[in-house]
Amino acid sequence: MRDNRFFTINKALLLGCLGLMCTAAFAGLKVSAKELNDEYVYCVGSVSKVYSTAAVMQLVDEGKVSLDAPVTDYIPNFKMADSRYKDITVRMLMNHTSGIQGTTYVGPFLYGKENAFHDEVVFDTLAKQRLRCNPGEYSAYCNDGFDLLGVIVENVTGMSFGDYVARYLAAPTGGTSTSTGDKASLIENLAPAFSADGVRFENDVIMSIGAGGVYATASDTANFGAAFFRNADELLSEKAKSDMETLWQNTDDFKDRNGLGWDSVNDREYENTEVKVLGKGGDVDRNHAYLLVAPEEEISVAVLTNGGNSTLNQLVAEAILDACLEEEGLKLKEEGTSDFDISLDIPSSYDKYEGDYVINSGLGWDSVRISFPDHEYVHVENIGPLRSGGTDYGYTKDGSFVKLAYEVADSGINDIKPASNPEVLRFEEGTDGKVYIKIERKENLPEVGVSEISTYCGEKMEPNPISGELMAFWSGVCASEYMLSKDAYNSQTFDFPIVRLIVSEDVPGYLYCVTGMGTRILKIVDEENAVAFTTIPSSRNRDLLDIKAEANEGGVTLYCSNGWEFISDESIPTFDDGVGEVNLKANEAVWFNIGETRVNTDVIVASRPEDSVVYVYNKYGEPVYSSHIIGVKNSLPMPKDGKVMFIGGSEGKVILN
């Protein structure tokens, strides 16, 4: 076993995040050992994808799996509503090029207790889903692909994925605390879960096991990372490790730079110093992780936190790596600052790029209108439902556009200058004639570091004229709000279960689907279907969503391609003084609109089944009460224009006073 050095940071001193707990571990051959006792165990989130990939690569080493064989060779019951699924290979699952839309969001992220509901629905969900592109066409992040890798491990070995990880990945690298979400209730010393304002919740239980359900200490994770050092033979052959750290493509710096399982296999910052660095981040509700490995230098750093996010963890891991490299006499090359020569004469050849675009900033989708006023600068006007204003960019001699410090309308054309650490925008025409937007930017995170981004992030929207009758139909659908109706009873999705649809006023034929996980922009097809239409060749095109609206006696039900199912507001009853008990069905939400007679009162829950949950939401759809809060009382607040929801894991009854 390699010597180890560990760092533990408690409270918020390092990252400035309220209530943050952070554990970092370092594994390397050339440092002295210092033991860290009683480490917390965290869910490592999507760092689990490196575990899943390593597990399958072991089977490749043993000749039991072929990387370029169809997935259906190992999962005969895997089917999709798109015949191209038969062309998806094992390798495509590992490098996110399968074309699968993204994530089955029914039951993967839970509170408190294990629940197999996700496993029960994922194959049914995929069987109704189309692909977003041809398999192998481009890489866009896909959780479902890694859950399928976990199934391959189970089908080939006859073991549960969790048992395989413990025996063949954790044990050989000295991991004594590594487990998986299906055994979460058995994990000792699990890091307690707190919200940003210090409220303690039941712990994250992640049932999307292959994609994000591995649990470990920072030292276990760092020692697992050390198995990717050169000449390390605990887990994989040199050929398998080389395959994992090879870029899926190396012709376009704006496309994803992932290998097999790893998010990054050629970090530009370290590449300039000729240091090979592998990286993988992971985020679930309250647990966040980053694993950073320098195979040649034999350095592995894992940073796990409760609070913050994986980008912050990455910057902490890089700071530790930089210090270790400096001890070895390796110092990163300083990048020079960029000087932008702004011209006020944009060539007329750029006129074809004027129009409406869909943009994914990384925080959700929005629509913008791009114009070139007097051919002097670019104006990007937000035309989405939030109407957040505009941004201007100056034209540079290399054909790119640099974000300006001020809008020209405010500062005047003669006073333009680049913003500090400006974003750089470029237009790109695809071989299919579609127009994409590429961006480069650096995000300064005070006291932590700088995060660099280069990616495709937008696509020009094509006209989609629809009839007045079709517009009227969808306007009627959009008149209601929609509540999540079916999911695992302890699903974290009930933290943000309300969806609103908004017909675009500026771009006919499109609508916005506003969820608690961000906004999606959909193309109206007919009186039932509105679908994702983007082909952006990067992970900004992840987690696409198609919806089908089906009218019924009570209102409208929305069926979503990721497994979500929503019922319209008019179909739910009123929660008034006459409601004294609520009958529960397994994993089906029972919703009420809070009646006037209940407003500003407290309703007491006299009894409810152990496998049940209660939420209360205000008029904005924000939870003001959740029975997932540790120590919460059984008194329910009743806000005006709010809603209350009850759900159980089995049939039962909630008694109210």
PDB file of N, CA and C in Angstrom, residues 364-402:
ATOM      1  N   GLY A 364     -28.829  26.288 -17.155  1.00  0.00           N
ATOM      2  CA  GLY A 364     -30.158  26.110 -17.723  1.00  0.00           C
ATOM      3  C   GLY A 364     -30.235  26.749 -19.095  1.00  0.00           C
ATOM      4  N   TRP A 365     -31.325  26.464 -19.802  1.00  0.00           N
ATOM      5  CA  TRP A 365     -31.509  26.940 -21.162  1.00  0.00           C
ATOM      6  C   TRP A 365     -32.212  28.290 -21.178  1.00  0.00           C
ATOM      7  N   ASP A 366     -31.912  29.070 -22.201  1.00  0.00           N
ATOM      8  CA  ASP A 366     -32.614  30.325 -22.424  1.00  0.00           C
ATOM      9  C   ASP A 366     -32.564  30.625 -23.913  1.00  0.00           C
ATOM     10  N   SER A 367     -33.346  31.605 -24.335  1.00  0.00           N
ATOM     11  CA  SER A 367     -33.329  32.002 -25.739  1.00  0.00           C
ATOM     12  C   SER A 367     -32.878  33.451 -25.837  1.00  0.00           C
ATOM     13  N   VAL A 368     -32.118  33.745 -26.895  1.00  0.00           N
ATOM     14  CA  VAL A 368     -31.591  35.093 -27.094  1.00  0.00           C
ATOM     15  C   VAL A 368     -31.756  35.479 -28.558  1.00  0.00           C
ATOM     16  N   ARG A 369     -31.756  36.771 -28.799  1.00  0.00           N
ATOM     17  CA  ARG A 369     -31.800  37.307 -30.165  1.00  0.00           C
ATOM     18  C   ARG A 369     -30.497  38.048 -30.420  1.00  0.00           C
ATOM     19  N   ILE A 370     -29.804  37.662 -31.489  1.00  0.00           N
ATOM     20  CA  ILE A 370     -28.499  38.237 -31.809  1.00  0.00           C
ATOM     21  C   ILE A 370     -28.629  39.164 -33.015  1.00  0.00           C
ATOM     22  N   SER A 371     -28.064  40.363 -32.859  1.00  0.00           N
ATOM     23  CA  SER A 371     -28.088  41.341 -33.951  1.00  0.00           C
ATOM     24  C   SER A 371     -26.743  42.060 -34.010  1.00  0.00           C
ATOM     25  N   PHE A 372     -26.503  42.764 -35.129  1.00  0.00           N
ATOM     26  CA  PHE A 372     -25.253  43.502 -35.341  1.00  0.00           C
ATOM     27  C   PHE A 372     -25.594  44.968 -35.633  1.00  0.00           C
ATOM     28  N   PRO A 373     -25.931  45.753 -34.609  1.00  0.00           N
ATOM     29  CA  PRO A 373     -26.351  47.143 -34.844  1.00  0.00           C
ATOM     30  C   PRO A 373     -25.291  47.946 -35.608  1.00  0.00           C
ATOM     31  N   ASP A 374     -25.684  48.432 -36.761  1.00  0.00           N
ATOM     32  CA  ASP A 374     -24.805  49.249 -37.612  1.00  0.00           C
ATOM     33  C   ASP A 374     -23.477  48.557 -37.912  1.00  0.00           C
ATOM     34  N   HIS A 375     -23.451  47.238 -37.783  1.00  0.00           N
ATOM     35  CA  HIS A 375     -22.229  46.454 -38.022  1.00  0.00           C
ATOM     36  C   HIS A 375     -21.061  46.918 -37.143  1.00  0.00           C
ATOM     37  N   GLU A 376     -21.384  47.452 -35.954  1.00  0.00           N
ATOM     38  CA  GLU A 376     -20.330  47.953 -35.068  1.00  0.00           C
ATOM     39  C   GLU A 376     -20.052  47.019 -33.886  1.00  0.00           C
ATOM     40  N   TYR A 377     -21.052  46.264 -33.462  1.00  0.00           N
ATOM     41  CA  TYR A 377     -20.879  45.362 -32.324  1.00  0.00           C
ATOM     42  C   TYR A 377     -21.988  44.317 -32.376  1.00  0.00           C
ATOM     43  N   VAL A 378     -21.902  43.329 -31.501  1.00  0.00           N
ATOM     44  CA  VAL A 378     -22.939  42.301 -31.400  1.00  0.00           C
ATOM     45  C   VAL A 378     -23.794  42.591 -30.178  1.00  0.00           C
ATOM     46  N   HIS A 379     -25.103  42.576 -30.361  1.00  0.00           N
ATOM     47  CA  HIS A 379     -26.018  42.726 -29.228  1.00  0.00           C
ATOM     48  C   HIS A 379     -26.758  41.409 -29.032  1.00  0.00           C
ATOM     49  N   VAL A 380     -26.682  40.872 -27.819  1.00  0.00           N
ATOM     50  CA  VAL A 380     -27.351  39.616 -27.466  1.00  0.00           C
ATOM     51  C   VAL A 380     -28.459  39.956 -26.476  1.00  0.00           C
ATOM     52  N   GLU A 381     -29.698  39.883 -26.927  1.00  0.00           N
ATOM     53  CA  GLU A 381     -30.854  40.266 -26.110  1.00  0.00           C
ATOM     54  C   GLU A 381     -31.573  39.019 -25.612  1.00  0.00           C
ATOM     55  N   ASN A 382     -31.768  38.930 -24.305  1.00  0.00           N
ATOM     56  CA  ASN A 382     -32.496  37.799 -23.742  1.00  0.00           C
ATOM     57  C   ASN A 382     -33.980  37.934 -24.078  1.00  0.00           C
ATOM     58  N   ILE A 383     -34.546  36.912 -24.736  1.00  0.00           N
ATOM     59  CA  ILE A 383     -35.971  36.939 -25.076  1.00  0.00           C
ATOM     60  C   ILE A 383     -36.711  35.796 -24.389  1.00  0.00           C
ATOM     61  N   GLY A 384     -36.067  35.186 -23.389  1.00  0.00           N
ATOM     62  CA  GLY A 384     -36.703  34.120 -22.633  1.00  0.00           C
ATOM     63  C   GLY A 384     -37.686  34.653 -21.616  1.00  0.00           C
ATOM     64  N   PRO A 385     -38.298  33.767 -20.838  1.00  0.00           N
ATOM     65  CA  PRO A 385     -39.346  34.199 -19.902  1.00  0.00           C
ATOM     66  C   PRO A 385     -38.847  35.117 -18.797  1.00  0.00           C
ATOM     67  N   LEU A 386     -37.544  35.073 -18.470  1.00  0.00           N
ATOM     68  CA  LEU A 386     -37.036  35.918 -17.386  1.00  0.00           C
ATOM     69  C   LEU A 386     -36.659  37.317 -17.848  1.00  0.00           C
ATOM     70  N   ARG A 387     -36.448  37.499 -19.159  1.00  0.00           N
ATOM     71  CA  ARG A 387     -36.148  38.822 -19.722  1.00  0.00           C
ATOM     72  C   ARG A 387     -35.052  39.534 -18.929  1.00  0.00           C
ATOM     73  N   SER A 388     -33.884  38.909 -18.845  1.00  0.00           N
ATOM     74  CA  SER A 388     -32.829  39.422 -17.970  1.00  0.00           C
ATOM     75  C   SER A 388     -31.961  40.495 -18.611  1.00  0.00           C
ATOM     76  N   GLY A 389     -32.357  41.039 -19.748  1.00  0.00           N
ATOM     77  CA  GLY A 389     -31.595  42.126 -20.353  1.00  0.00           C
ATOM     78  C   GLY A 389     -30.679  41.649 -21.452  1.00  0.00           C
ATOM     79  N   GLY A 390     -29.697  42.491 -21.797  1.00  0.00           N
ATOM     80  CA  GLY A 390     -28.830  42.178 -22.918  1.00  0.00           C
ATOM     81  C   GLY A 390     -27.361  42.265 -22.573  1.00  0.00           C
ATOM     82  N   THR A 391     -26.539  41.751 -23.491  1.00  0.00           N
ATOM     83  CA  THR A 391     -25.087  41.779 -23.364  1.00  0.00           C
ATOM     84  C   THR A 391     -24.512  42.128 -24.724  1.00  0.00           C
ATOM     85  N   ASP A 392     -23.453  42.931 -24.735  1.00  0.00           N
ATOM     86  CA  ASP A 392     -22.821  43.323 -25.991  1.00  0.00           C
ATOM     87  C   ASP A 392     -21.420  42.739 -26.093  1.00  0.00           C
ATOM     88  N   TYR A 393     -21.010  42.482 -27.345  1.00  0.00           N
ATOM     89  CA  TYR A 393     -19.697  41.919 -27.635  1.00  0.00           C
ATOM     90  C   TYR A 393     -19.043  42.743 -28.740  1.00  0.00           C
ATOM     91  N   GLY A 394     -17.741  42.928 -28.620  1.00  0.00           N
ATOM     92  CA  GLY A 394     -16.993  43.644 -29.639  1.00  0.00           C
ATOM     93  C   GLY A 394     -16.307  42.690 -30.599  1.00  0.00           C
ATOM     94  N   TYR A 395     -16.224  43.096 -31.849  1.00  0.00           N
ATOM     95  CA  TYR A 395     -15.613  42.273 -32.899  1.00  0.00           C
ATOM     96  C   TYR A 395     -14.096  42.423 -32.862  1.00  0.00           C
ATOM     97  N   THR A 396     -13.386  41.300 -32.917  1.00  0.00           N
ATOM     98  CA  THR A 396     -11.925  41.331 -32.941  1.00  0.00           C
ATOM     99  C   THR A 396     -11.425  40.841 -34.288  1.00  0.00           C
ATOM    100  N   LYS A 397     -10.181  41.182 -34.589  1.00  0.00           N
ATOM    101  CA  LYS A 397      -9.634  40.904 -35.915  1.00  0.00           C
ATOM    102  C   LYS A 397      -9.516  39.409 -36.218  1.00  0.00           C
ATOM    103  N   ASP A 398      -9.510  38.553 -35.168  1.00  0.00           N
ATOM    104  CA  ASP A 398      -9.406  37.115 -35.437  1.00  0.00           C
ATOM    105  C   ASP A 398     -10.775  36.471 -35.676  1.00  0.00           C
ATOM    106  N   GLY A 399     -11.827  37.300 -35.745  1.00  0.00           N
ATOM    107  CA  GLY A 399     -13.156  36.777 -36.051  1.00  0.00           C
ATOM    108  C   GLY A 399     -13.966  36.380 -34.839  1.00  0.00           C
ATOM    109  N   SER A 400     -13.423  36.585 -33.645  1.00  0.00           N
ATOM    110  CA  SER A 400     -14.176  36.287 -32.431  1.00  0.00           C
ATOM    111  C   SER A 400     -14.813  37.565 -31.898  1.00  0.00           C
ATOM    112  N   PHE A 401     -15.657  37.408 -30.879  1.00  0.00           N
ATOM    113  CA  PHE A 401     -16.351  38.543 -30.278  1.00  0.00           C
ATOM    114  C   PHE A 401     -16.117  38.502 -28.774  1.00  0.00           C
ATOM    115  N   VAL A 402     -15.654  39.607 -28.216  1.00  0.00           N
ATOM    116  CA  VAL A 402     -15.299  39.656 -26.809  1.00  0.00           C
ATOM    117  C   VAL A 402     -16.362  40.436 -26.037  1.00  0.00           C
TER     118      VAL A 402
END
